[in-house]
CSV table of C-alpha atoms in Angstrom, one decimal:
chain,number,residue,atom,x,y,z
A,46,MET,CA,-14.9,-56.3,-17.7
A,47,ALA,CA,-17.6,-53.7,-17.6
A,48,VAL,CA,-18.6,-54.8,-14.1
A,49,GLN,CA,-15.0,-54.6,-13.0
A,50,ASP,CA,-14.7,-51.1,-14.4
A,51,VAL,CA,-17.8,-50.0,-12.6
A,52,THR,CA,-16.6,-51.5,-9.3
A,53,THR,CA,-13.2,-49.9,-9.7
A,54,SER,CA,-14.8,-46.5,-10.4
A,55,ALA,CA,-17.1,-46.9,-7.3
A,56,ILE,CA,-14.1,-47.7,-5.1
A,57,ILE,CA,-12.2,-44.7,-6.4
A,58,ALA,CA,-15.2,-42.4,-5.9
A,59,ALA,CA,-15.7,-43.7,-2.4
A,60,ARG,CA,-12.1,-43.2,-1.5
A,61,ALA,CA,-12.2,-39.6,-2.9
A,62,GLY,CA,-15.3,-38.9,-0.8
A,63,VAL,CA,-13.6,-40.1,2.3
A,64,HIS,CA,-10.5,-38.2,1.3
A,65,VAL,CA,-12.5,-34.9,1.0
A,66,GLN,CA,-14.5,-35.6,4.2
A,67,ARG,CA,-11.3,-36.1,6.3
A,68,ASN,CA,-9.5,-33.0,5.2
A,69,PRO,CA,-10.2,-29.8,7.1
A,70,TYR,CA,-11.3,-27.8,4.1
A,71,GLY,CA,-14.3,-30.0,3.1
A,72,TYR,CA,-12.7,-29.9,-0.4
A,73,VAL,CA,-9.3,-30.2,-2.0
A,74,PRO,CA,-7.8,-26.8,-3.0
A,75,THR,CA,-7.2,-26.7,-6.8
A,76,GLU,CA,-3.5,-26.8,-7.5
A,77,TRP,CA,-3.4,-24.5,-10.5
A,78,ILE,CA,-5.5,-21.9,-8.9
A,79,CYS,CA,-3.2,-21.8,-5.9
A,80,ILE,CA,-0.2,-21.4,-8.2
A,81,LEU,CA,-2.0,-18.7,-10.1
A,82,PHE,CA,-2.6,-16.6,-6.9
A,83,ILE,CA,0.9,-17.2,-5.7
A,84,VAL,CA,2.3,-15.8,-9.0
A,85,LEU,CA,-0.1,-12.9,-9.1
A,86,PHE,CA,0.6,-11.9,-5.5
A,87,SER,CA,4.3,-12.3,-6.0
A,88,ILE,CA,4.3,-10.0,-9.1
A,89,SER,CA,2.2,-7.3,-7.3
A,90,THR,CA,4.4,-7.5,-4.2
A,91,ALA,CA,7.6,-7.3,-6.2
A,92,ILE,CA,6.2,-4.2,-8.0
A,93,HIS,CA,5.2,-2.7,-4.6
A,94,VAL,CA,8.7,-3.2,-3.2
A,95,GLY,CA,10.3,-1.6,-6.3
A,96,GLN,CA,7.8,1.3,-6.1
A,97,THR,CA,8.6,1.8,-2.4
A,98,PHE,CA,12.3,2.2,-3.1
A,99,TRP,CA,11.6,4.5,-6.0
A,100,SER,CA,9.1,6.7,-4.1
A,101,ARG,CA,10.9,6.5,-0.8
A,102,LEU,CA,7.5,6.2,0.9
A,103,TRP,CA,8.9,3.6,3.4
A,104,TRP,CA,5.6,3.1,5.2
A,105,LEU,CA,4.5,1.1,2.1
A,106,PHE,CA,6.8,-1.7,3.2
A,107,GLY,CA,4.7,-2.2,6.3
A,108,THR,CA,1.4,-2.0,4.5
A,109,THR,CA,1.1,-3.0,0.8
A,110,ALA,CA,4.3,-5.1,0.6
A,111,LEU,CA,3.6,-6.8,3.9
A,112,ALA,CA,0.0,-7.6,2.8
A,113,GLY,CA,1.3,-9.2,-0.3
A,114,LEU,CA,3.9,-11.3,1.5
A,115,ILE,CA,1.4,-12.6,4.0
A,116,GLU,CA,-1.0,-13.5,1.1
A,117,ILE,CA,1.9,-15.4,-0.6
A,118,ILE,CA,2.4,-17.4,2.6
A,119,GLY,CA,-1.3,-18.1,2.8
A,120,TRP,CA,-1.7,-19.3,-0.7
A,121,SER,CA,1.5,-21.4,-0.4
A,122,GLY,CA,-0.2,-23.2,2.4
A,123,ARG,CA,-3.2,-23.8,0.2
A,124,LEU,CA,-0.9,-25.1,-2.5
A,125,TRP,CA,0.7,-27.5,0.0
A,126,SER,CA,-2.9,-28.6,0.9
A,127,SER,CA,-3.7,-29.3,-2.7
A,128,ILE,CA,-0.9,-31.9,-2.6
A,129,SER,CA,-1.5,-33.2,1.0
A,130,PRO,CA,-5.1,-32.2,1.8
A,131,THR,CA,-5.4,-34.1,5.1
A,132,LEU,CA,-2.4,-32.4,6.7
A,133,LEU,CA,-3.3,-29.8,9.4
A,134,ASP,CA,-0.2,-27.6,9.2
A,135,PRO,CA,-0.8,-26.1,5.8
A,136,PHE,CA,-4.5,-25.6,6.6
A,137,LEU,CA,-3.7,-23.8,9.8
A,138,MET,CA,-1.1,-21.7,8.0
A,139,GLN,CA,-3.5,-20.5,5.3
A,140,ILE,CA,-6.5,-20.0,7.5
A,141,THR,CA,-4.6,-17.5,9.8
A,142,THR,CA,-2.6,-15.7,7.1
A,143,THR,CA,-5.4,-15.2,4.6
A,144,ILE,CA,-7.7,-13.7,7.3
A,145,ILE,CA,-5.2,-11.1,8.5
A,146,ALA,CA,-3.3,-10.4,5.2
A,147,PRO,CA,-5.6,-7.5,4.0
A,148,THR,CA,-5.2,-5.6,7.3
A,149,PRO,CA,-1.9,-3.8,6.3
A,150,LEU,CA,-3.4,-3.1,2.9
A,151,ILE,CA,-6.4,-1.4,4.5
A,152,ALA,CA,-4.0,0.7,6.6
A,153,ALA,CA,-2.4,2.0,3.4
A,154,ASN,CA,-5.8,3.3,2.2
A,155,PHE,CA,-6.2,5.2,5.5
A,156,VAL,CA,-2.8,6.9,5.2
A,157,ILE,CA,-3.4,7.9,1.6
A,158,LEU,CA,-6.8,9.4,2.4
A,159,GLY,CA,-5.1,11.5,5.1
A,160,GLN,CA,-2.7,12.9,2.6
A,161,ILE,CA,-5.5,13.7,0.2
A,162,ILE,CA,-7.3,15.5,2.9
A,163,LYS,CA,-4.2,17.6,3.6
A,164,ARG,CA,-4.1,18.6,0.0
A,165,LEU,CA,-7.7,19.4,-0.6
A,166,GLY,CA,-8.4,21.1,2.7
A,167,GLN,CA,-9.0,19.8,6.2
A,168,GLN,CA,-12.0,22.1,6.7
A,169,TYR,CA,-14.1,19.8,4.5
A,170,SER,CA,-13.4,16.8,6.8
A,171,ARG,CA,-14.9,15.8,10.1
A,172,LEU,CA,-11.5,14.7,11.2
A,173,THR,CA,-8.0,16.1,10.5
A,174,ALA,CA,-5.7,14.1,8.4
A,175,MET,CA,-3.7,13.2,11.4
A,176,TRP,CA,-6.7,11.9,13.3
A,177,TYR,CA,-7.9,9.9,10.3
A,178,THR,CA,-4.6,8.0,10.3
A,179,ILE,CA,-4.5,7.6,14.1
A,180,ILE,CA,-8.1,6.4,14.6
A,181,PHE,CA,-8.5,4.1,11.6
A,182,CYS,CA,-5.0,2.6,11.7
A,183,SER,CA,-5.6,1.9,15.5
A,184,CYS,CA,-8.8,0.2,14.5
A,185,ASP,CA,-6.8,-1.8,11.9
A,186,VAL,CA,-4.3,-2.9,14.6
A,187,VAL,CA,-7.1,-3.9,17.0
A,188,ALA,CA,-8.8,-5.9,14.2
A,189,LEU,CA,-5.5,-7.6,13.4
A,190,ILE,CA,-4.9,-8.6,17.0
A,191,VAL,CA,-8.4,-10.0,17.5
A,192,GLN,CA,-8.2,-11.9,14.2
A,193,ALA,CA,-4.8,-13.3,15.1
A,194,VAL,CA,-5.9,-14.4,18.6
A,195,GLY,CA,-9.1,-16.0,17.1
A,196,GLY,CA,-7.0,-17.7,14.4
A,197,ALA,CA,-4.5,-19.1,17.0
A,198,LYS,CA,-7.3,-20.4,19.2
A,199,ALA,CA,-9.1,-22.0,16.3
A,200,SER,CA,-5.9,-23.5,15.0
A,201,THR,CA,-5.1,-25.0,18.4
A,202,ALA,CA,-8.6,-26.4,18.7
A,203,VAL,CA,-8.2,-28.1,15.3
A,204,GLN,CA,-4.8,-29.5,16.2
A,205,ASN,CA,-6.3,-31.0,19.4
A,206,ASN,CA,-9.4,-32.3,17.6
A,207,GLN,CA,-11.6,-29.9,19.5
A,208,ASP,CA,-14.4,-27.5,18.4
A,209,PRO,CA,-12.8,-24.6,16.5
A,210,ASN,CA,-16.0,-22.5,16.6
A,211,PRO,CA,-15.0,-20.5,19.7
A,212,GLY,CA,-11.9,-19.3,17.9
A,213,GLY,CA,-13.9,-18.7,14.8
A,214,HIS,CA,-16.3,-16.5,16.8
A,215,ILE,CA,-13.3,-14.4,17.9
A,216,MET,CA,-12.1,-14.1,14.3
A,217,LEU,CA,-15.6,-13.1,13.3
A,218,GLY,CA,-15.5,-10.3,15.9
A,219,GLY,CA,-12.3,-9.1,14.4
A,220,ILE,CA,-13.4,-9.2,10.8
A,221,ALA,CA,-16.8,-7.6,11.7
A,222,PHE,CA,-15.0,-4.8,13.6
A,223,GLN,CA,-12.7,-4.3,10.5
A,224,LEU,CA,-15.8,-4.3,8.2
A,225,ALA,CA,-17.4,-1.6,10.4
A,226,ALA,CA,-14.2,0.5,10.3
A,227,VAL,CA,-13.8,0.2,6.5
A,228,SER,CA,-17.5,1.1,6.1
A,229,ILE,CA,-17.2,4.2,8.3
A,230,TYR,CA,-14.0,5.2,6.5
A,231,MET,CA,-15.7,5.0,3.1
A,232,ILE,CA,-18.7,7.0,4.3
A,233,LEU,CA,-16.5,9.8,5.8
A,234,ALA,CA,-14.3,9.8,2.7
A,235,ALA,CA,-17.4,10.2,0.5
A,236,GLU,CA,-18.7,13.0,2.7
A,237,PHE,CA,-15.4,14.8,2.5
A,238,LEU,CA,-15.3,14.7,-1.3
A,239,LEU,CA,-18.9,15.9,-1.5
A,240,ARG,CA,-18.2,18.8,0.9
A,241,TYR,CA,-15.1,19.7,-1.1
A,242,HIS,CA,-17.0,19.5,-4.4
A,243,PHE,CA,-19.9,21.7,-3.2
A,244,ASP,CA,-17.6,23.9,-1.1
A,245,LYS,CA,-19.4,23.2,2.2
A,246,PRO,CA,-16.6,23.3,4.8
A,247,TYR,CA,-17.0,22.6,8.5
A,248,ASN,CA,-14.7,25.4,9.6
A,249,ARG,CA,-13.3,28.0,7.2
A,250,LYS,CA,-10.6,28.9,9.7
A,251,GLY,CA,-8.9,25.7,8.6
A,252,GLY,CA,-7.6,26.6,5.2
A,253,ALA,CA,-6.4,24.6,2.2
A,254,LEU,CA,-4.4,24.9,-1.0
A,255,PRO,CA,-6.3,26.6,-3.8
A,256,LYS,CA,-8.5,24.1,-5.6
A,257,SER,CA,-7.0,24.9,-9.0
A,258,TYR,CA,-3.7,23.5,-7.7
A,259,ALA,CA,-4.8,20.9,-5.1
A,260,PHE,CA,-7.2,18.8,-7.1
A,261,ASP,CA,-4.9,18.1,-9.9
A,262,ARG,CA,-5.0,15.1,-12.2
A,263,GLY,CA,-2.9,12.9,-10.0
A,264,THR,CA,-5.1,13.6,-7.0
A,265,LYS,CA,-8.2,12.8,-9.0
A,266,TYR,CA,-6.7,9.5,-10.2
A,267,MET,CA,-5.7,8.7,-6.6
A,268,VAL,CA,-9.3,9.2,-5.4
A,269,ILE,CA,-10.5,6.8,-8.1
A,270,GLY,CA,-7.9,4.3,-7.1
A,271,LEU,CA,-8.9,4.5,-3.5
A,272,ALA,CA,-12.5,4.1,-4.4
A,273,LEU,CA,-11.8,0.9,-6.4
A,274,ASP,CA,-9.5,-0.4,-3.7
A,275,GLY,CA,-12.2,0.3,-1.1
A,276,VAL,CA,-14.9,-1.6,-3.0
A,277,PHE,CA,-12.7,-4.7,-3.4
A,278,ILE,CA,-11.8,-4.7,0.3
A,279,LEU,CA,-15.4,-4.1,1.3
A,280,VAL,CA,-16.6,-7.0,-0.8
A,281,ARG,CA,-14.0,-9.3,0.7
A,282,SER,CA,-14.8,-8.1,4.3
A,283,ILE,CA,-18.5,-8.8,3.7
A,284,TYR,CA,-17.8,-12.2,2.4
A,285,ARG,CA,-15.5,-13.2,5.3
A,286,THR,CA,-18.0,-11.9,7.8
A,287,ILE,CA,-20.8,-14.0,6.2
A,288,GLU,CA,-18.4,-17.0,6.0
A,289,LEU,CA,-17.5,-17.0,9.7
A,290,THR,CA,-21.1,-16.3,10.7
A,291,ASP,CA,-22.1,-19.4,8.8
A,292,GLY,CA,-19.8,-21.4,11.0
A,293,TRP,CA,-16.5,-23.2,10.8
A,294,ARG,CA,-18.2,-26.2,9.2
A,295,GLY,CA,-20.7,-24.2,7.2
A,296,ARG,CA,-21.4,-24.5,3.5
A,297,ILE,CA,-19.8,-21.2,2.6
A,298,ILE,CA,-16.4,-21.9,4.2
A,299,ARG,CA,-16.5,-25.3,2.5
A,300,THR,CA,-17.2,-24.0,-1.0
A,301,GLN,CA,-13.9,-23.3,-2.7
A,302,VAL,CA,-15.2,-21.0,-5.5
A,303,TYR,CA,-16.5,-18.5,-2.9
A,304,PHE,CA,-13.1,-18.2,-1.3
A,305,ASN,CA,-11.2,-18.0,-4.6
A,306,VAL,CA,-13.5,-15.2,-6.1
A,307,LEU,CA,-14.6,-13.2,-3.0
A,308,ASP,CA,-11.3,-13.4,-1.1
A,309,GLY,CA,-8.4,-14.2,-3.3
A,310,ALA,CA,-9.5,-12.3,-6.4
A,311,MET,CA,-10.7,-9.3,-4.5
A,312,ILE,CA,-7.3,-8.8,-2.7
A,313,VAL,CA,-5.4,-9.4,-5.9
A,314,LEU,CA,-7.4,-6.7,-7.6
A,315,ALA,CA,-6.9,-4.4,-4.6
A,316,MET,CA,-3.1,-5.0,-4.7
A,317,PHE,CA,-2.8,-4.3,-8.4
A,318,THR,CA,-5.1,-1.3,-8.1
A,319,LEU,CA,-2.5,0.3,-5.8
A,320,ASN,CA,0.2,-0.7,-8.2
A,321,PHE,CA,-1.5,1.2,-11.0
A,322,PHE,CA,-2.9,4.0,-8.9
A,323,HIS,CA,0.3,4.3,-6.8
A,324,PRO,CA,0.5,7.1,-4.3
A,325,GLY,CA,4.1,7.8,-5.3
A,326,LEU,CA,3.2,8.1,-8.9
A,327,LEU,CA,0.1,10.2,-8.4
A,328,LEU,CA,0.8,12.2,-5.2
A,329,GLY,CA,4.5,12.5,-5.5
A,330,LYS,CA,7.6,11.0,-3.9
A,331,ALA,CA,8.4,11.3,-0.2
A,332,ASP,CA,9.9,14.8,-0.6
A,333,ARG,CA,6.6,16.1,-1.9
A,334,TRP,CA,4.6,14.3,0.9
A,335,ASN,CA,6.9,16.0,3.4
A,336,ALA,CA,6.9,19.4,1.7
A,337,LYS,CA,6.3,22.4,3.9
A,338,GLN,CA,3.2,23.6,2.0
A,339,LEU,CA,1.5,20.3,2.6
A,340,SER,CA,2.0,20.3,6.4
A,341,GLU,CA,-1.0,20.7,8.6
A,342,GLY,CA,0.5,23.8,10.2
A,343,ASP,CA,0.8,25.6,6.9
A,344,SER,CA,-2.6,24.5,5.6
A,345,GLU,CA,-4.2,26.3,8.6
A,346,THR,CA,-2.7,29.6,7.4
A,347,GLN,CA,-3.6,29.3,3.7
A,348,GLY,CA,-7.1,30.8,4.1
A,349,ASP,CA,-10.3,30.1,2.4
A,350,PRO,CA,-9.6,28.3,-1.0
A,351,LYS,CA,-12.5,30.1,-2.6
A,352,GLU,CA,-10.8,33.4,-1.8
A,353,THR,CA,-7.4,32.3,-3.3
A,354,VAL,CA,-8.7,31.0,-6.6
């Protein structure tokens, strides 16, 4: 009986080993973890949709809400794979969606920073609020396209039993470009805040609202929220860059815990951060965003904030 039990266990273990080796992940996604992330992303996305209707900041539909929806699709693919780990369709579905999902979320950060610059004074920034949005959102779009092209190429290669690394290299280019854009954005944002704090403007002809009004509690909390969001996104971008550099069949991409913690958890935290530090709650609804005193044209006529305090 003991010999039979050992033999049966060995057969099961051998089958499990073959099962893992034949699936495209190199492991079987854990079912309960997939369900957990689907639930978390669904909750955050539903809150973002409600907050968008409440604040009437409609651009949030194409940024935070869209990012959450794509993440839900990606983790649904991983849940499917936890049940049928050898199927290619759910693997291809999740590999493409989870790589591009944070891109709209990053765009939301760029737009919010532009609004903060309008309020605190564009003379403290290297770029105007408008150019921040144009340049960095354009970089986001380029990164999205490159990652999507690379993901499609890699997916096609996997389907045809070919080498997916060329597509992976394209994806790596997209995520590396996005990492560079996020890093530059965070450096420029930090420089702007330091120049504002120490009153070191680039050009005093470009005015701002008085500091006593502009840097109110809501704006301060929004800056904190952006900082937290940026850190989570940066950690995830660094991880995905290292993951793809290691190769399509590398140890990093085939270790589930790295993906769960450094990708899934980071984006969940980033999503919920913008739920709690929501631009509509902290910076006002759409009517305040579009208010005349916050327009770029009016900010240029306000004068030196030090003179108005």
